Coordinates of C-alpha atoms and ligand atoms in Angstrom, one line a residue:
M1 CA 0.3 0.9 4.8
K2 CA 1.5 -0.8 1.6
K3 CA 3.9 -3.7 2.1
R4 CA 7.4 -3.1 1.0
I5 CA 9.4 -5.1 -1.6
L6 CA 13.0 -4.9 -2.8
S7 CA 14.6 -6.5 -5.8
G8 CA 17.8 -6.1 -7.7
M9 CA 19.7 -6.9 -10.8
R10 CA 23.5 -7.0 -11.5
P11 CA 24.8 -4.6 -14.2
T12 CA 26.9 -7.1 -16.1
G13 CA 25.6 -6.6 -19.6
K14 CA 22.7 -5.5 -21.8
L15 CA 19.3 -6.7 -20.7
H16 CA 17.6 -9.4 -22.8
L17 CA 14.1 -11.0 -23.3
G18 CA 14.7 -13.2 -20.2
H19 CA 15.0 -10.1 -18.0
L20 CA 11.8 -8.7 -19.5
V21 CA 9.8 -11.9 -19.0
G22 CA 11.5 -13.1 -15.9
A23 CA 11.7 -9.9 -13.9
L24 CA 10.8 -6.6 -15.4
S25 CA 7.2 -7.3 -16.4
N26 CA 6.6 -8.6 -12.8
W27 CA 8.3 -5.6 -11.2
A28 CA 6.2 -3.3 -13.3
K29 CA 3.0 -5.0 -12.1
L30 CA 3.9 -4.9 -8.5
Q31 CA 4.4 -1.2 -8.4
D32 CA 0.8 -0.3 -7.4
K33 CA 0.3 -2.9 -4.8
Y34 CA 3.6 -2.5 -3.0
Q35 CA 6.1 0.2 -2.0
C36 CA 8.9 -0.9 -4.3
F37 CA 12.7 -0.5 -4.2
F38 CA 14.6 -1.6 -7.3
M39 CA 18.3 -1.7 -7.1
V40 CA 21.3 -1.9 -9.5
A41 CA 23.4 -4.5 -7.6
D42 CA 26.8 -3.1 -8.6
W43 CA 28.7 -4.6 -5.6
H44 CA 27.3 -8.0 -6.5
A45 CA 28.3 -7.5 -10.1
L46 CA 31.8 -6.6 -9.0
M47 CA 32.2 -9.9 -7.2
S48 CA 32.3 -11.6 -10.5
E49 CA 33.5 -8.8 -12.8
Y50 CA 36.3 -7.4 -10.7
E51 CA 39.0 -8.2 -13.3
D52 CA 37.2 -6.2 -16.0
A53 CA 34.8 -3.7 -14.5
K54 CA 35.2 -0.9 -17.0
S55 CA 31.7 -1.2 -18.6
M56 CA 29.8 -1.7 -15.3
K57 CA 28.9 1.9 -14.8
E58 CA 27.7 2.2 -18.4
Y59 CA 25.7 -1.0 -18.0
A60 CA 24.1 0.4 -14.9
I61 CA 22.7 3.4 -16.8
D62 CA 21.8 1.3 -19.8
N63 CA 19.9 -1.2 -17.6
V64 CA 18.0 1.5 -15.8
A65 CA 17.0 3.0 -19.1
D66 CA 15.6 -0.5 -20.0
W67 CA 13.8 -0.7 -16.6
I68 CA 12.1 2.6 -17.1
A69 CA 11.3 1.7 -20.7
C70 CA 9.7 -1.5 -19.5
G71 CA 7.4 0.5 -17.2
I72 CA 9.4 0.8 -13.9
D73 CA 8.2 4.2 -12.9
P74 CA 10.5 6.4 -10.9
K75 CA 7.4 8.3 -9.6
K76 CA 6.1 5.1 -8.0
S77 CA 9.2 3.2 -7.2
V78 CA 12.6 4.0 -5.7
I79 CA 15.3 3.2 -8.2
F80 CA 18.9 3.3 -7.0
V81 CA 22.4 2.0 -7.2
Q82 CA 23.5 -0.2 -4.3
S83 CA 27.0 1.3 -3.9
E84 CA 25.4 4.8 -3.5
V85 CA 23.6 3.7 -0.3
K86 CA 26.4 3.0 2.1
E87 CA 24.3 1.3 4.8
H88 CA 24.1 -1.8 2.7
L89 CA 27.7 -2.5 3.4
E90 CA 27.4 -1.5 7.0
L91 CA 24.7 -4.0 7.6
D92 CA 26.6 -6.5 5.6
M93 CA 29.4 -6.2 8.2
F94 CA 27.0 -6.8 11.1
F95 CA 25.6 -9.8 9.3
S96 CA 29.1 -11.1 8.4
C97 CA 29.9 -11.3 12.1
I98 CA 26.9 -13.6 12.9
T99 CA 26.8 -15.8 9.8
P100 CA 28.4 -19.2 10.3
L101 CA 30.8 -20.1 7.5
G102 CA 29.0 -23.4 7.1
W103 CA 25.8 -21.7 5.9
L104 CA 27.7 -20.1 3.1
E105 CA 29.8 -23.0 2.1
R106 CA 26.7 -25.2 1.9
C107 CA 24.8 -22.7 -0.2
P108 CA 23.8 -24.5 -3.5
T109 CA 24.2 -21.5 -5.7
Y110 CA 27.7 -21.0 -4.4
K111 CA 28.8 -24.5 -5.0
E112 CA 27.2 -24.5 -8.5
Q113 CA 28.8 -21.3 -9.6
L114 CA 32.3 -22.3 -8.4
K115 CA 31.9 -25.4 -10.4
E116 CA 30.4 -24.0 -13.5
I117 CA 32.1 -20.6 -14.0
K118 CA 35.5 -21.5 -15.3
N119 CA 36.6 -18.3 -16.9
K120 CA 36.6 -16.3 -13.7
D121 CA 38.3 -16.9 -10.3
L122 CA 35.4 -16.8 -7.9
S123 CA 37.2 -18.4 -5.0
T124 CA 37.3 -15.0 -3.2
Y125 CA 36.3 -13.8 0.3
A126 CA 33.6 -11.6 -1.1
F127 CA 32.0 -14.2 -3.4
L128 CA 31.5 -16.6 -0.5
G129 CA 29.6 -13.8 1.3
Y130 CA 27.4 -13.0 -1.7
P131 CA 24.2 -14.0 0.1
V132 CA 25.2 -12.1 3.2
L133 CA 25.2 -8.8 1.2
Q134 CA 22.0 -9.9 -0.5
A135 CA 20.4 -10.4 3.0
A136 CA 21.6 -6.9 3.9
D137 CA 20.1 -5.4 0.7
I138 CA 16.8 -6.9 1.6
L139 CA 16.7 -6.4 5.4
V140 CA 18.1 -2.9 5.4
Y141 CA 14.7 -1.9 4.0
K142 CA 12.9 -4.4 6.3
A143 CA 11.3 -5.6 3.1
D144 CA 8.2 -7.8 3.6
A145 CA 8.8 -9.6 0.3
V146 CA 11.2 -10.1 -2.6
P147 CA 10.2 -10.9 -6.2
V148 CA 12.8 -13.3 -7.4
G149 CA 13.3 -16.2 -9.7
Q150 CA 13.5 -19.8 -8.5
D151 CA 17.3 -19.7 -8.7
Q152 CA 17.4 -17.1 -5.9
L153 CA 15.4 -19.1 -3.4
P154 CA 18.4 -20.3 -1.5
H155 CA 19.5 -16.7 -1.0
L156 CA 16.1 -15.8 0.4
E157 CA 16.2 -18.7 2.8
L158 CA 19.6 -17.5 4.0
T159 CA 18.2 -14.0 4.4
R160 CA 15.5 -15.4 6.7
E161 CA 18.0 -17.4 8.6
I162 CA 20.2 -14.4 9.1
A163 CA 17.2 -12.3 10.2
R164 CA 16.3 -15.0 12.7
R165 CA 19.8 -15.2 14.1
F166 CA 20.1 -11.5 14.4
N167 CA 16.7 -11.2 16.2
H168 CA 17.6 -14.1 18.5
L169 CA 20.9 -12.5 19.5
Y170 CA 19.8 -8.9 19.8
G171 CA 16.1 -8.7 20.0
H172 CA 13.5 -8.3 17.3
V173 CA 14.6 -5.9 14.6
F174 CA 14.0 -7.7 11.3
P175 CA 11.0 -9.3 9.5
E176 CA 11.5 -12.6 7.7
P177 CA 10.8 -11.7 4.1
E178 CA 8.8 -13.9 1.8
A179 CA 9.6 -14.7 -1.8
I180 CA 7.2 -13.5 -4.5
L181 CA 7.4 -16.3 -7.0
T182 CA 5.3 -15.2 -9.9
H183 CA 4.7 -17.6 -12.7
V184 CA 7.4 -17.1 -15.2
P185 CA 7.2 -18.6 -18.7
K186 CA 10.3 -20.6 -19.4
L187 CA 12.3 -18.9 -22.2
L188 CA 15.5 -20.6 -23.4
G189 CA 18.2 -19.0 -25.4
S190 CA 18.3 -19.2 -29.2
D191 CA 20.4 -22.4 -28.9
G192 CA 18.0 -24.1 -26.5
R193 CA 20.3 -23.7 -23.5
K194 CA 19.6 -21.4 -20.6
M195 CA 19.4 -17.8 -21.8
S196 CA 22.5 -16.1 -20.8
K197 CA 25.0 -13.5 -22.1
S198 CA 27.8 -15.9 -21.5
Y199 CA 26.3 -18.4 -24.0
D200 CA 25.8 -15.6 -26.5
N201 CA 22.3 -16.8 -27.1
T202 CA 20.2 -13.8 -26.1
I203 CA 17.9 -11.4 -27.9
N204 CA 18.6 -8.1 -26.2
L205 CA 15.9 -5.5 -25.5
S206 CA 18.0 -3.0 -27.4
D207 CA 18.6 -5.1 -30.5
S208 CA 17.7 -3.5 -33.8
P209 CA 15.0 -5.1 -36.0
S210 CA 17.7 -6.5 -38.4
I211 CA 19.7 -8.1 -35.5
I212 CA 16.4 -9.5 -34.1
K213 CA 15.7 -11.1 -37.6
E214 CA 19.2 -12.4 -37.8
K215 CA 19.2 -13.9 -34.3
T216 CA 15.7 -15.4 -34.7
Q217 CA 16.6 -17.0 -38.0
K218 CA 19.5 -18.8 -36.2
M219 CA 17.2 -20.3 -33.5
F220 CA 17.2 -24.1 -33.1
T221 CA 13.9 -25.7 -34.1
D222 CA 12.4 -29.1 -33.8
P223 CA 15.4 -31.4 -34.6
K224 CA 13.1 -34.2 -35.8
R225 CA 11.7 -32.0 -38.6
I226 CA 14.0 -32.3 -41.6
R227 CA 11.9 -31.5 -44.6
L228 CA 9.1 -29.0 -44.9
S229 CA 6.7 -32.0 -45.6
D230 CA 7.6 -33.5 -42.2
P231 CA 5.1 -32.7 -39.5
G232 CA 6.7 -30.7 -36.7
H233 CA 6.5 -31.0 -32.9
P234 CA 5.7 -27.5 -31.7
D235 CA 5.4 -28.5 -28.0
T236 CA 9.1 -29.4 -27.9
C237 CA 10.2 -26.6 -30.3
N238 CA 12.0 -23.7 -28.7
V239 CA 10.6 -21.3 -31.3
F240 CA 7.1 -22.2 -30.4
S241 CA 7.6 -21.5 -26.7
Y242 CA 8.5 -17.9 -27.9
Y243 CA 5.1 -17.7 -29.6
E244 CA 3.4 -18.6 -26.3
V245 CA 5.0 -15.6 -24.7
F246 CA 5.2 -13.0 -27.4
D247 CA 2.4 -13.8 -29.8
P248 CA -0.2 -15.9 -27.9
K249 CA -3.0 -14.9 -30.4
K250 CA -1.1 -16.7 -33.2
K251 CA -0.1 -19.6 -31.2
E252 CA -2.9 -21.9 -32.0
E253 CA -2.7 -21.2 -35.7
V254 CA 1.1 -21.8 -35.8
H255 CA 0.6 -25.0 -33.8
N256 CA -1.9 -26.3 -36.4
W257 CA 0.3 -25.3 -39.4
C258 CA 3.3 -26.9 -37.8
V259 CA 1.8 -30.3 -37.0
N260 CA 0.2 -30.4 -40.4
A261 CA 3.4 -29.5 -42.2
K262 CA 1.8 -26.4 -43.6
L263 CA 4.4 -23.9 -42.4
G264 CA 8.2 -24.0 -42.9
C265 CA 10.5 -23.3 -40.0
T266 CA 12.1 -20.4 -41.8
E267 CA 8.8 -18.7 -42.3
C268 CA 7.7 -19.5 -38.8
K269 CA 10.8 -17.8 -37.5
Q270 CA 10.2 -14.8 -39.8
K271 CA 6.8 -14.3 -38.3
L272 CA 8.2 -14.7 -34.8
A273 CA 10.8 -12.0 -35.5
D274 CA 8.0 -9.7 -36.6
A275 CA 6.2 -10.3 -33.3
L276 CA 9.3 -9.6 -31.3
I277 CA 10.1 -6.5 -33.2
E278 CA 6.5 -5.3 -32.6
T279 CA 6.7 -6.1 -28.9
L280 CA 10.0 -4.3 -28.4
A281 CA 9.2 -1.3 -30.6
P282 CA 7.5 0.8 -27.9
I283 CA 10.1 -0.2 -25.3
Q284 CA 12.9 0.8 -27.6
K285 CA 11.2 4.1 -28.4
K286 CA 11.0 4.9 -24.7
R287 CA 14.5 3.7 -24.2
A288 CA 15.9 6.0 -26.9
D289 CA 14.0 9.0 -25.4
I290 CA 15.4 8.3 -22.0
L291 CA 19.0 7.8 -23.2
K292 CA 18.9 11.1 -25.0
N293 CA 19.0 12.7 -21.6
K294 CA 21.4 10.8 -19.3
S295 CA 21.4 13.6 -16.7
R296 CA 17.8 12.7 -16.1
I297 CA 18.7 9.1 -15.3
N298 CA 21.5 10.4 -13.0
K299 CA 18.9 12.6 -11.3
I300 CA 16.5 9.7 -10.9
L301 CA 19.3 7.6 -9.3
A302 CA 20.4 10.4 -7.0
D303 CA 16.8 11.0 -5.8
G304 CA 16.5 7.2 -5.4
A305 CA 19.6 6.9 -3.3
K306 CA 18.4 9.8 -1.1
K307 CA 15.0 8.2 -0.5
A308 CA 16.6 4.9 0.1
G309 CA 19.1 6.4 2.5
K310 CA 16.4 7.8 4.7
I311 CA 15.2 4.3 5.5
T312 CA 18.6 2.6 5.6
Q313 CA 19.9 5.2 8.1
E314 CA 16.9 4.5 10.4
T315 CA 17.5 0.8 10.2
L316 CA 21.2 1.1 11.0
S317 CA 20.5 3.3 13.9
S318 CA 18.1 0.6 15.4
V319 CA 20.7 -2.1 14.5
N320 CA 23.5 -0.2 16.4
K321 CA 21.2 0.3 19.4
A322 CA 20.2 -3.4 19.4
V323 CA 23.8 -4.7 19.1
F324 CA 25.6 -2.2 21.4
K325 CA 22.7 -1.5 23.7
A326 CA 23.6 2.1 23.3
Ligands
LIG401 N1 21.5 -12.0 -6.6 C1 20.5 -11.4 -7.5 C2 20.6 -11.9 -8.9 O1 21.7 -12.3 -9.3 C3 20.7 -9.9 -7.5 C4 20.4 -9.3 -6.2 C5 21.3 -8.7 -5.4 C6 19.2 -9.2 -5.5 N2 20.7 -8.2 -4.2 C7 19.4 -8.6 -4.3 C8 17.9 -9.7 -5.8 C9 18.4 -8.4 -3.4 C10 16.9 -9.6 -4.9 C11 17.1 -8.9 -3.7 O2 19.7 -11.9 -9.6
SF4_402 FE1 9.1 -25.0 -34.6 FE2 7.8 -23.3 -36.1 FE3 9.4 -25.1 -37.2 FE4 7.1 -25.8 -36.0 S1 7.3 -24.6 -37.9 S2 9.1 -26.8 -35.8 S3 7.0 -24.4 -34.3 S4 10.0 -23.4 -35.9

């Protein structure tokens, strides 16, 4: 029996290089070793986008097209939308009853987001419970493991705590899932800050070659390098870190050219744009093919929800039995 994993992404915008490197390429690799569930976390997205949710459904389809284009294979993995599998919310309610407020108020991601995100009012009932729903997402499949980024570790810890508390109160129902923390190369946005749609510093998987060229040309480079004749410092240059990920064969050469002042930053960024365009070309071709036939995506999601539902219904029946001793 293969071990089971679940992961998810919120449909809040177009996917970018950070999603490819940080999640999708790992998800794609895990598909043979594990029984995989990949979820569009639309309820979680609504928690922050509730004031303007009109594009969310579109982003969901668009994101799934990118997932498939990046190698997530609906024949191997179950791909579905969270809100189409109702048991996530039912289990969320059970967990809400047993999760002490203090666990949620103390959660570092909660405190951080409340402080940092100023353009949205996140002081809502649902947002405090964000990790409870995430625990339900994971445990409703009794997942053994969850591929996530470092930033999600507090949520996984809470998931284990909730599982433990449930099992302690009602008898053993849930496993305590592990994180799968694969090595993820650090990719910053074009301005050197964290790559994020809200900073407008992303290169999207669906960007055309001319947009990629334009965005790449705007990237910040080694600030200590003023003239072409100044030697550069590739190890602290954001552009160079992209070479490490997207054109590792050229990396040594570029490093040499840069420290010996034999390559200008403009040209260096042109070459990088070419490498990005080449990397994304097959993904974009597949994406365009898939998007030509949206009914196929809808069918994949409907099948996914059905397969997911088989498991979640079983879990909820054992949860009801455990809690109500019925
Ligand atoms: N919180 C995750 C994120 O923002 C998305 C998510 C929702 C998730 N439910 C999940 C991730 C369950 C892993 C497992 O990235
Ligand atoms: Fe960075 Fe390339 Fe300029 Fe060197 S040549 S500083 S690696 S952009």
